[in-house]
Short mmCIF file of C-alpha atoms and ligand atoms in Angstrom, two decimals:
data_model
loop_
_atom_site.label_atom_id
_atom_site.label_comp_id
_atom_site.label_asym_id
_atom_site.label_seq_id
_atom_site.Cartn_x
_atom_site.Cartn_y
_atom_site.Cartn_z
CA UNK A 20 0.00 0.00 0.00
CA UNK A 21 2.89 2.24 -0.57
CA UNK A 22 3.58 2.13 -3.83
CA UNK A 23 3.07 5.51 -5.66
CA UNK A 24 3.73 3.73 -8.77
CA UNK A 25 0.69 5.43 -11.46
CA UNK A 26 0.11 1.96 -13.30
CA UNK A 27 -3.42 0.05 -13.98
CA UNK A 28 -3.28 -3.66 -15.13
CA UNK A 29 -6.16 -4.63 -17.45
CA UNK A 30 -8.04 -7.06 -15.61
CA UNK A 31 -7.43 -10.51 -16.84
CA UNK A 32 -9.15 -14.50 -16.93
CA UNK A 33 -6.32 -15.27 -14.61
CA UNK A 34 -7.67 -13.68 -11.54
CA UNK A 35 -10.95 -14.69 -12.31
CA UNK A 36 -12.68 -15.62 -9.39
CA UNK A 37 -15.30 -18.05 -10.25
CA UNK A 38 -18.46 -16.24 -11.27
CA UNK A 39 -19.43 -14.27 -13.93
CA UNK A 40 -20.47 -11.78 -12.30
CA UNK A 41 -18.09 -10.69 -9.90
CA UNK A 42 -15.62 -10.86 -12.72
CA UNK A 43 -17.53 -8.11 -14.02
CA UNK A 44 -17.69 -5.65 -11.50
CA UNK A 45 -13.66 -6.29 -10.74
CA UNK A 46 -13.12 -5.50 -14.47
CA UNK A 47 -15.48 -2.37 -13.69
CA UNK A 48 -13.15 -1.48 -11.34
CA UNK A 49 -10.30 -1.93 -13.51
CA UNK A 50 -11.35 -0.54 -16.02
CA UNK A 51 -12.18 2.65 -14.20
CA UNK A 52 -8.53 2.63 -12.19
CA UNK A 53 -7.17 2.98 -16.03
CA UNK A 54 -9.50 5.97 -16.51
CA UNK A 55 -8.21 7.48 -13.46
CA UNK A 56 -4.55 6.79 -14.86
CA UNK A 57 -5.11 8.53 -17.91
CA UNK A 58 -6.87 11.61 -16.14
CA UNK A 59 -4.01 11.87 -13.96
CA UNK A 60 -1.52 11.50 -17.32
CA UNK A 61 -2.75 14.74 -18.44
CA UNK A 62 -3.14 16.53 -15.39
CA UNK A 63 -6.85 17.13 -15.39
CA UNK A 64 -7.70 17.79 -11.41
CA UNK A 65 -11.14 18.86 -12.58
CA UNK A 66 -12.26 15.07 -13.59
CA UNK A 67 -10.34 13.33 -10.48
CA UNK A 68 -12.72 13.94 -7.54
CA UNK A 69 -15.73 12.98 -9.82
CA UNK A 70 -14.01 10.10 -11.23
CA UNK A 71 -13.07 8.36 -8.08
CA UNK A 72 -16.52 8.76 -6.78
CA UNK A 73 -17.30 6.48 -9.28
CA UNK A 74 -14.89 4.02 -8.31
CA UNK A 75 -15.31 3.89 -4.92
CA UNK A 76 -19.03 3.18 -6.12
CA UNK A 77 -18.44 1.13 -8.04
CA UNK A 78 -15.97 -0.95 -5.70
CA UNK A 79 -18.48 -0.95 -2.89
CA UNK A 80 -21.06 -2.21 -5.03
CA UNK A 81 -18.88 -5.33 -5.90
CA UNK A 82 -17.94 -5.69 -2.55
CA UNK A 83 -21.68 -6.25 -1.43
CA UNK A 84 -22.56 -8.58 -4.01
CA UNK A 85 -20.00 -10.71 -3.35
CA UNK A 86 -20.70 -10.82 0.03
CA UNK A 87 -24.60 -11.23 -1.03
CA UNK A 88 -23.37 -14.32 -3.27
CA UNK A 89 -21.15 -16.02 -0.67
CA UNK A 90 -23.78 -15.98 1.79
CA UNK A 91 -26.40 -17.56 -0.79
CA UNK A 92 -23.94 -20.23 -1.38
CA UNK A 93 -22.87 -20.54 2.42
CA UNK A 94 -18.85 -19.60 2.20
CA UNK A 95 -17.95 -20.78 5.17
CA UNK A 96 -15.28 -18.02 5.65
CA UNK A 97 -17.79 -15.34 5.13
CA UNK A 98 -17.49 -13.32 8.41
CA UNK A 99 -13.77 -13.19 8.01
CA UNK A 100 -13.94 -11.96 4.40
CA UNK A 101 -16.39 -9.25 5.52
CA UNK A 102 -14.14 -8.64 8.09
CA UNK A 103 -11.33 -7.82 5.42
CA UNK A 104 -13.98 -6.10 2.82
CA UNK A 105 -14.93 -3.75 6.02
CA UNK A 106 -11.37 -2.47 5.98
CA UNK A 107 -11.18 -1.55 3.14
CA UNK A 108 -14.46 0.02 3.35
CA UNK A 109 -12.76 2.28 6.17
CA UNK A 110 -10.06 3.09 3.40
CA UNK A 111 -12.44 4.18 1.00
CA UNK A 112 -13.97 6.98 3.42
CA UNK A 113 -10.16 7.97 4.33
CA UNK A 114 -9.51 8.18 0.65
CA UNK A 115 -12.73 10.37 0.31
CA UNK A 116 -11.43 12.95 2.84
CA UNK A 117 -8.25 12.99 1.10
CA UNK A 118 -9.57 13.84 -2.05
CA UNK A 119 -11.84 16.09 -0.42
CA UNK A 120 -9.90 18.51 1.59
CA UNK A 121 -9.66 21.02 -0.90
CA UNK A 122 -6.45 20.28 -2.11
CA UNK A 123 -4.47 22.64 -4.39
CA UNK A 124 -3.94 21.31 -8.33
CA UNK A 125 -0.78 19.89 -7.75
CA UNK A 126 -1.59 18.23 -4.39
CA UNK A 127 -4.85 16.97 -5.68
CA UNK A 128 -2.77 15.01 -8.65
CA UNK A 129 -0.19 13.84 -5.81
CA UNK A 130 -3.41 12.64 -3.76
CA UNK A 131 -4.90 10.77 -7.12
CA UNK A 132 -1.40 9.22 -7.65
CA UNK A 133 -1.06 7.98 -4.33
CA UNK A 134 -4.24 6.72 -3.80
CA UNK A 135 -4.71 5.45 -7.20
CA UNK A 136 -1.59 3.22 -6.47
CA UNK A 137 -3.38 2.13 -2.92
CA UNK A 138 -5.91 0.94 -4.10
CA UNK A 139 -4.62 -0.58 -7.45
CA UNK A 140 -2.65 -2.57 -4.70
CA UNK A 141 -5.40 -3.73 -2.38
CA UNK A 142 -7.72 -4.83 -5.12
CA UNK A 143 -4.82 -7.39 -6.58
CA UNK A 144 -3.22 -8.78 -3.21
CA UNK A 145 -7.73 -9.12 -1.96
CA UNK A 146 -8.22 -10.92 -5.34
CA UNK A 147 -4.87 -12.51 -5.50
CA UNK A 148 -4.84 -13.86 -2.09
CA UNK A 149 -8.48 -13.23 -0.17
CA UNK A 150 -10.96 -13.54 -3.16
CA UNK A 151 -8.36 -16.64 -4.28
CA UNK A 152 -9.60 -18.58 -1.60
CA UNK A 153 -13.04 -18.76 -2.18
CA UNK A 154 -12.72 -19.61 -5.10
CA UNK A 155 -13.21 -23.18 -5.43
CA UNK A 156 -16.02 -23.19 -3.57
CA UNK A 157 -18.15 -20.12 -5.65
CA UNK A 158 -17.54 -22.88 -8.61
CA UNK A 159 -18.96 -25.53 -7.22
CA UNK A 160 -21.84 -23.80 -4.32
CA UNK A 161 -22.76 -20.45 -5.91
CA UNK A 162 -25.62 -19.67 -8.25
CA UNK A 163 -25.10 -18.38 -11.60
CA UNK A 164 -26.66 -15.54 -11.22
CA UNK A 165 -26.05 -12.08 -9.63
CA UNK A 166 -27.76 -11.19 -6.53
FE1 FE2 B 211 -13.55 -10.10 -1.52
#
C-alpha cells in the first residue's frame, strides 16, 4: 500500500474468481482505475474527484454482491472476508477525505497518484490472495446468477 507507482493492469481470466459476475464488477473497477490513470496523465484535477466517486461506487457495489453471493452459497469463511472487505471500506472513506480537503492542483494530482496506487494494490493482493480462496467453492456452491 505504498507504492506511488501510477500503473493500472487490465483485468485478466487469470484472476478470475469463479463467477461471472463478480468478474464483471472487478473488471469495472479496472477498467475505471485505467481511466483514473489517464486523467491523472494529463493533469486534469477537474475530472479526479468525480471520477473516483465512481470508483469507490463502483468498488463498494462489488464488494456487497459478493458478500450477497457467498452468503447464498454458504462460504464458510464469510465473516472473516467481511471482516477484510470492512477495511477496506474504512479506506475508502479515508480516501474520500483525502480527495476532499480542498487540495491545491498539484496536491490533488499527488493525492490521485497515491491513492490510485493504494488501491490498485489492495484490489490485486484481496483478489490474489483473499478472493483466491473462495474460489473453489463459488464454482462448485454459488448460483449463476447475480444477486
Ligand atoms: Fe472479496
Amino acid at each position: 500500500m505504498l507504492s506511488t507507482d501510477l500503473t493500472s493492469l487490465p483485468w485478466s481470466s487469470e484472476i478470475s474468481v469463479g463467477h461471472p459476475a463478480l468478474d464483471g464488477l472487478n473488471k469495472d473497477v479496472f477498467d475505471l482505475l485505467a481511466v483514473i490513470e489517464s486523467t491523472v496523465h494529463r493533469d486534469d484535477a477537474e475530472s479526479i474527484v468525480g471520477q473516483f466517486s465512481q470508483l469507490f461506487s463502483t468498488l463498494s457495489h462489488a464488494l456487497d454482491v459478493e458478500e450477497k453471493l457467498l452468503g447464498a452459497c454458504d462460504y464458510p469463511e464469510l465473516e472473516c472476508h467481511i471482516t477484510i472487505h470492512d477495511q477496506v471500506r474504512s479506506y475508502v472513506h479515508a480516501w474520500k477525505r483525502s480527495l476532499g480537503a480542498g487540495h491545491n492542483h498539484a496536491h490533488l494530482i499527488r493525492t490521485a497518484r497515491r491513492i490510485h496506487a493504494e488501491v490498485t494494490s489492495w484490489l490485486i493482493q484481496h483478489i490474489q490472495g483473499v478472493d483466491a480462496l473462495y474460489r473453489p467453492y463459488m464454482v462448485t456452491h454459488s448460483p449463476l446468477t447475480a444477486i
